[in-house]
Amino acid sequence: MSRESVITEQPGDDVLLAGWGGTAPTRARLASPLTEADARQLLDRAPDRGAIARGLGRAYGDAAQNAGGLVLDATALSGIIDADLDRGIVTARAGTSLDELMRWLIPRGWFLVTPGTRFVTVGGAIASDIHGKGHHVDGTFGNKVRSFRLLTGSGEVLDVDRESSPEVFWATTGGMGLTGVLLDATFELIPTETRFIRVDEERCPDLDAMFSAMEESDSAYRYSVAWIDCGATGKHLGRGILGRGNHATLDEVPKTKRSLAHRFDPHQLAVAPPILPSGLINAWTVKAFNELWYRKTRVSHRDLIQDIGLFFHPLDMIDEWSRVYGSRGFVQYQFVVPFGAEDTVRRIIEILGNENWPSFLAVLKRFGAANPGMLSFPMPGWTLTVDIPVGRAELARTFDRFDEMVLQVGGRVYLAKDARTRPENLGRMYPRLPEWREVRHRLDPDHRIASDLSRRLGL
Amino acid sequence: MNDALGSVQSVLILGGGSDIALATAKALIARRCRTVILAGRDPESFSGPAKELRHAGANTVESVTFDALDHSSHPAFIESVFERFGDIDLVLVAFGVLGDQDRAEVDPTEALRILDTNFLGAVSVLVPTTAALHRQGHGTIVVLSSVAGERARRSNFVYGSSKAGLDAYCQGLGDSLVGTGVRVIVVRPGFVHSKMTDGLDAAPLATDPEHVAGAIISALTRGTEIVWVPRQMRYVMSVLRHLPRAVFRRLPV
Ligand SMILES: Cc1cc2nc3c(=O)[nH]c(=O)nc-3n(C[C@H](O)[C@H](O)[C@H](O)COP(=O)(O)OP(=O)(O)OC[C@H]3O[C@@H](n4cnc5c(N)ncnc54)[C@H](O)[C@@H]3O)c2cc1C
Ligand SMILES: NC(=O)c1ccc[n+]([C@@H]2O[C@H](COP(=O)([O-])OP(=O)(O)OC[C@H]3O[C@@H](n4cnc5c(N)ncnc54)[C@H](OP(=O)(O)O)[C@@H]3O)[C@@H](O)[C@H]2O)c1
């Protein structure tokens, strides 16, 4: 008798799963349902520790893993079911990736709310209620969703419409997969004449300049995001590059590119080697990188015609880029604070610089209106995202301090990125948690849907 | 659950009265551990430390009976702990006896008591512990080995051999668990000021329980599998290990 045989017979394989940050891997049984009936049956026979759906594993923390339980790989449930290309409405299975969708839609003149990578599924996009550079105009992915079908923990399949079942709809949108397994969804598209974005870039010498540039003119752009050099201190604190754009119309595209204006065929340029030593990304390499990045942009650039792939998903060009952080992985910390709390953003950037925390590609974005998602992350305000490699033991305290600063002004951290916040903070960050719990409990009284995230945070 | 930075939320301490273990529990609580289960021969004696741990911020501190020497009780003991408290993120194996070396050289009962506690008792409780963590799909086992197991010394080779056995077992155990979500951290302190060493002359590079606790926290964050405390011990021991026996025997260690 081996230790393995002690585990009851379940379909699938025992695998170690972690999020994109590569931290806190746990073992689960991973099964890939090919049909809805498979998914139902698997859920029905799930072990005591329950089941959770997993898309492409792009959540940074532990949202799509379930130690000792079942993980349903939803990526095989993929494909476009129905498309109304006159009105711009698509129904797709939840495992369909945004990459697949874009390859099909962009040549046909349609686009989607997209995060910083195309390699996320529709299910993952709804469960995390993801946002992109266009949040101040388009809202989240969930804002575009009209309805979906949901397999709940008690084995029922619900047709959930935004208008007729708002409670389940807004508990699931941003609900981190904990209300059930999404099967398919119907959502609205964004029209686009070409596959290009007309981009303006400008260097902002400090944080105030950055804040005011975004406040004053974000509204002229559908897409806007700033890269901040977290290594810059003193009077350069918060300097960075603001990149904003709109979908380019056909006559804005240079004639030579017009014939290809709809082609969308991004490819990966490189794969990061599988094992890189931890410590490659440190305060010094990052400082040098950030300095170069800041210098690479001239003081300003107008009307650059950029490919959608390059503008939205620069990191997708390197497959498995997260490996550069080494075997210990990294934490991506993303918080939002309401307008008026600019000083909190400033102090956090200051601490990162003063304490020499290496973060490259820190990103600042000005959010638009919130939606009714009970655990949805965005709220009107500023959101900052930083990546920090795991290593120095004080990192835990530093992040805890940031949490406190964010809480003090009524902000929150993003659950799709979280891998370390304190459970007792959650109710303060997400005041509608009790309401969400009620809906979840009604859909799944025995909590058969569970994840490492739900256990860690006591959701 | 473990978080991304190695913080844990619940810990089972085997040898709940150990000074090193209590210092470790406090450090874990400071990093959001909320459930501490103290297991030992005399759970009543844990009420003082339990109060301290609650004061430090733990929500649940429970004391349970556990005797490393009562091998046959271990499977049921482990089962009941996991059933009662749910997920255990970290199991700290902290019990141990230094024993009386002089007596152990003439009295097999004493020699066997040391081995039975430190080596066999640990193996006996680690077998069901490993199975429970394996089912759970995650968890960390931290074992207090000792530099004494690295090279047997004239002055305490019975204790040293018990730790050598424990250390070897735990290294192999760690390797066997790769890919299961369960990991093993072997801690090798030098001389630590604690109840165990009370009244003994401190050896060079002596440390205190808080120092060992800090090293454990750092290993949890960094995923280190073997931890020397203090860190220089690693280099000292690698020199000592390679000394010819005739020389080593004469060293005052
Ligand atoms: C390079 C990069 C850039 C990113 N940029 C952004 C960004 O700009 N904005 C943003 O908001 N996010 C961003 N993210 C995060 C990412 O968009 C979200 O984590 C997203 O949820 C990942 O989708 P996934 O399909 O990989 O899901 P997974 O990571 O596999 O799972 C994430 C969550 O979705 C749930 N889920 C997945 N499929 C289903 C389903 N079928 N039914 C029910 N629940 C399901 C899981 O249970 C889990 O809770 C980025 C991630 C990366 C790696
Ligand atoms: N101190 C050092 O210099 C040093 C150096 C290297 C390694 N270590 C190791 O570190 C660990 C902790 O030591 P410490 O310094 O913290 O010493 P300690 O305070 O004496 O702790 C040892 C604990 O083990 C318990 N114990 C002994 N026999 C037991 C049994 N049969 N069943 C259950 N519990 C039993 C003791 O409890 P009782 O009250 O029931 O006896 C005591 O609480 C030990 O494994 C030790 O070998 C210590």
mmCIF file of N, CA, C and O in Angstrom, chain A residues 59 85 145 167 183 207 240 275 302 340 359 369 403 437 439:
data_model
loop_
_atom_site.group_PDB
_atom_site.id
_atom_site.type_symbol
_atom_site.label_atom_id
_atom_site.label_comp_id
_atom_site.label_asym_id
_atom_site.label_seq_id
_atom_site.Cartn_x
_atom_site.Cartn_y
_atom_site.Cartn_z
ATOM 1 N N ALA A 59 -4.564 33.819 -12.995
ATOM 2 C CA ALA A 59 -4.681 34.485 -11.703
ATOM 3 C C ALA A 59 -3.332 34.280 -10.999
ATOM 4 O O ALA A 59 -2.751 33.204 -11.081
ATOM 5 N N LEU A 85 -22.867 39.222 -35.561
ATOM 6 C CA LEU A 85 -21.830 40.199 -35.897
ATOM 7 C C LEU A 85 -22.399 41.516 -36.417
ATOM 8 O O LEU A 85 -21.649 42.451 -36.676
ATOM 9 N N VAL A 145 -21.235 41.603 -20.083
ATOM 10 C CA VAL A 145 -21.899 40.300 -20.104
ATOM 11 C C VAL A 145 -23.402 40.478 -19.920
ATOM 12 O O VAL A 145 -23.844 41.253 -19.074
ATOM 13 N N GLU A 167 -28.988 39.080 -8.602
ATOM 14 C CA GLU A 167 -28.206 38.638 -7.429
ATOM 15 C C GLU A 167 -27.164 37.612 -7.793
ATOM 16 O O GLU A 167 -25.988 37.757 -7.459
ATOM 17 N N LEU A 183 -20.471 27.771 -17.585
ATOM 18 C CA LEU A 183 -20.461 26.883 -18.746
ATOM 19 C C LEU A 183 -20.318 27.679 -20.039
ATOM 20 O O LEU A 183 -19.546 27.330 -20.908
ATOM 21 N N LEU A 207 5.054 62.094 -9.993
ATOM 22 C CA LEU A 207 3.736 61.513 -9.794
ATOM 23 C C LEU A 207 2.613 62.534 -9.973
ATOM 24 O O LEU A 207 1.566 62.215 -10.532
ATOM 25 N N GLY A 240 7.220 58.420 -14.879
ATOM 26 C CA GLY A 240 6.857 57.272 -15.686
ATOM 27 C C GLY A 240 6.403 57.668 -17.064
ATOM 28 O O GLY A 240 6.557 58.821 -17.485
ATOM 29 N N ILE A 275 14.234 26.930 -15.976
ATOM 30 C CA ILE A 275 14.687 27.174 -14.608
ATOM 31 C C ILE A 275 15.703 28.302 -14.593
ATOM 32 O O ILE A 275 16.777 28.213 -15.162
ATOM 33 N N ARG A 302 3.366 61.203 -30.591
ATOM 34 C CA ARG A 302 1.937 61.266 -30.866
ATOM 35 C C ARG A 302 1.596 60.409 -32.067
ATOM 36 O O ARG A 302 2.399 60.199 -32.963
ATOM 37 N N GLY A 340 -8.776 61.171 -4.242
ATOM 38 C CA GLY A 340 -8.584 61.916 -3.003
ATOM 39 C C GLY A 340 -7.502 61.259 -2.154
ATOM 40 O O GLY A 340 -6.926 61.889 -1.281
ATOM 41 N N SER A 359 10.797 46.296 -8.256
ATOM 42 C CA SER A 359 9.557 46.066 -8.969
ATOM 43 C C SER A 359 9.714 46.650 -10.354
ATOM 44 O O SER A 359 9.941 47.833 -10.500
ATOM 45 N N ALA A 369 -16.235 54.123 -13.211
ATOM 46 C CA ALA A 369 -17.270 53.750 -12.244
ATOM 47 C C ALA A 369 -17.199 52.276 -11.867
ATOM 48 O O ALA A 369 -16.734 51.443 -12.644
ATOM 49 N N ASP A 403 -1.394 47.106 2.981
ATOM 50 C CA ASP A 403 -2.816 46.789 3.190
ATOM 51 C C ASP A 403 -3.443 47.784 4.161
ATOM 52 O O ASP A 403 -4.530 48.300 3.933
ATOM 53 N N ARG A 437 -21.889 36.200 0.585
ATOM 54 C CA ARG A 437 -21.895 34.920 1.298
ATOM 55 C C ARG A 437 -23.281 34.305 1.296
ATOM 56 O O ARG A 437 -23.445 33.093 1.153
ATOM 57 N N VAL A 439 -25.700 34.658 -0.941
ATOM 58 C CA VAL A 439 -26.015 34.092 -2.250
ATOM 59 C C VAL A 439 -25.259 32.789 -2.453
ATOM 60 O O VAL A 439 -25.810 31.774 -2.873
#
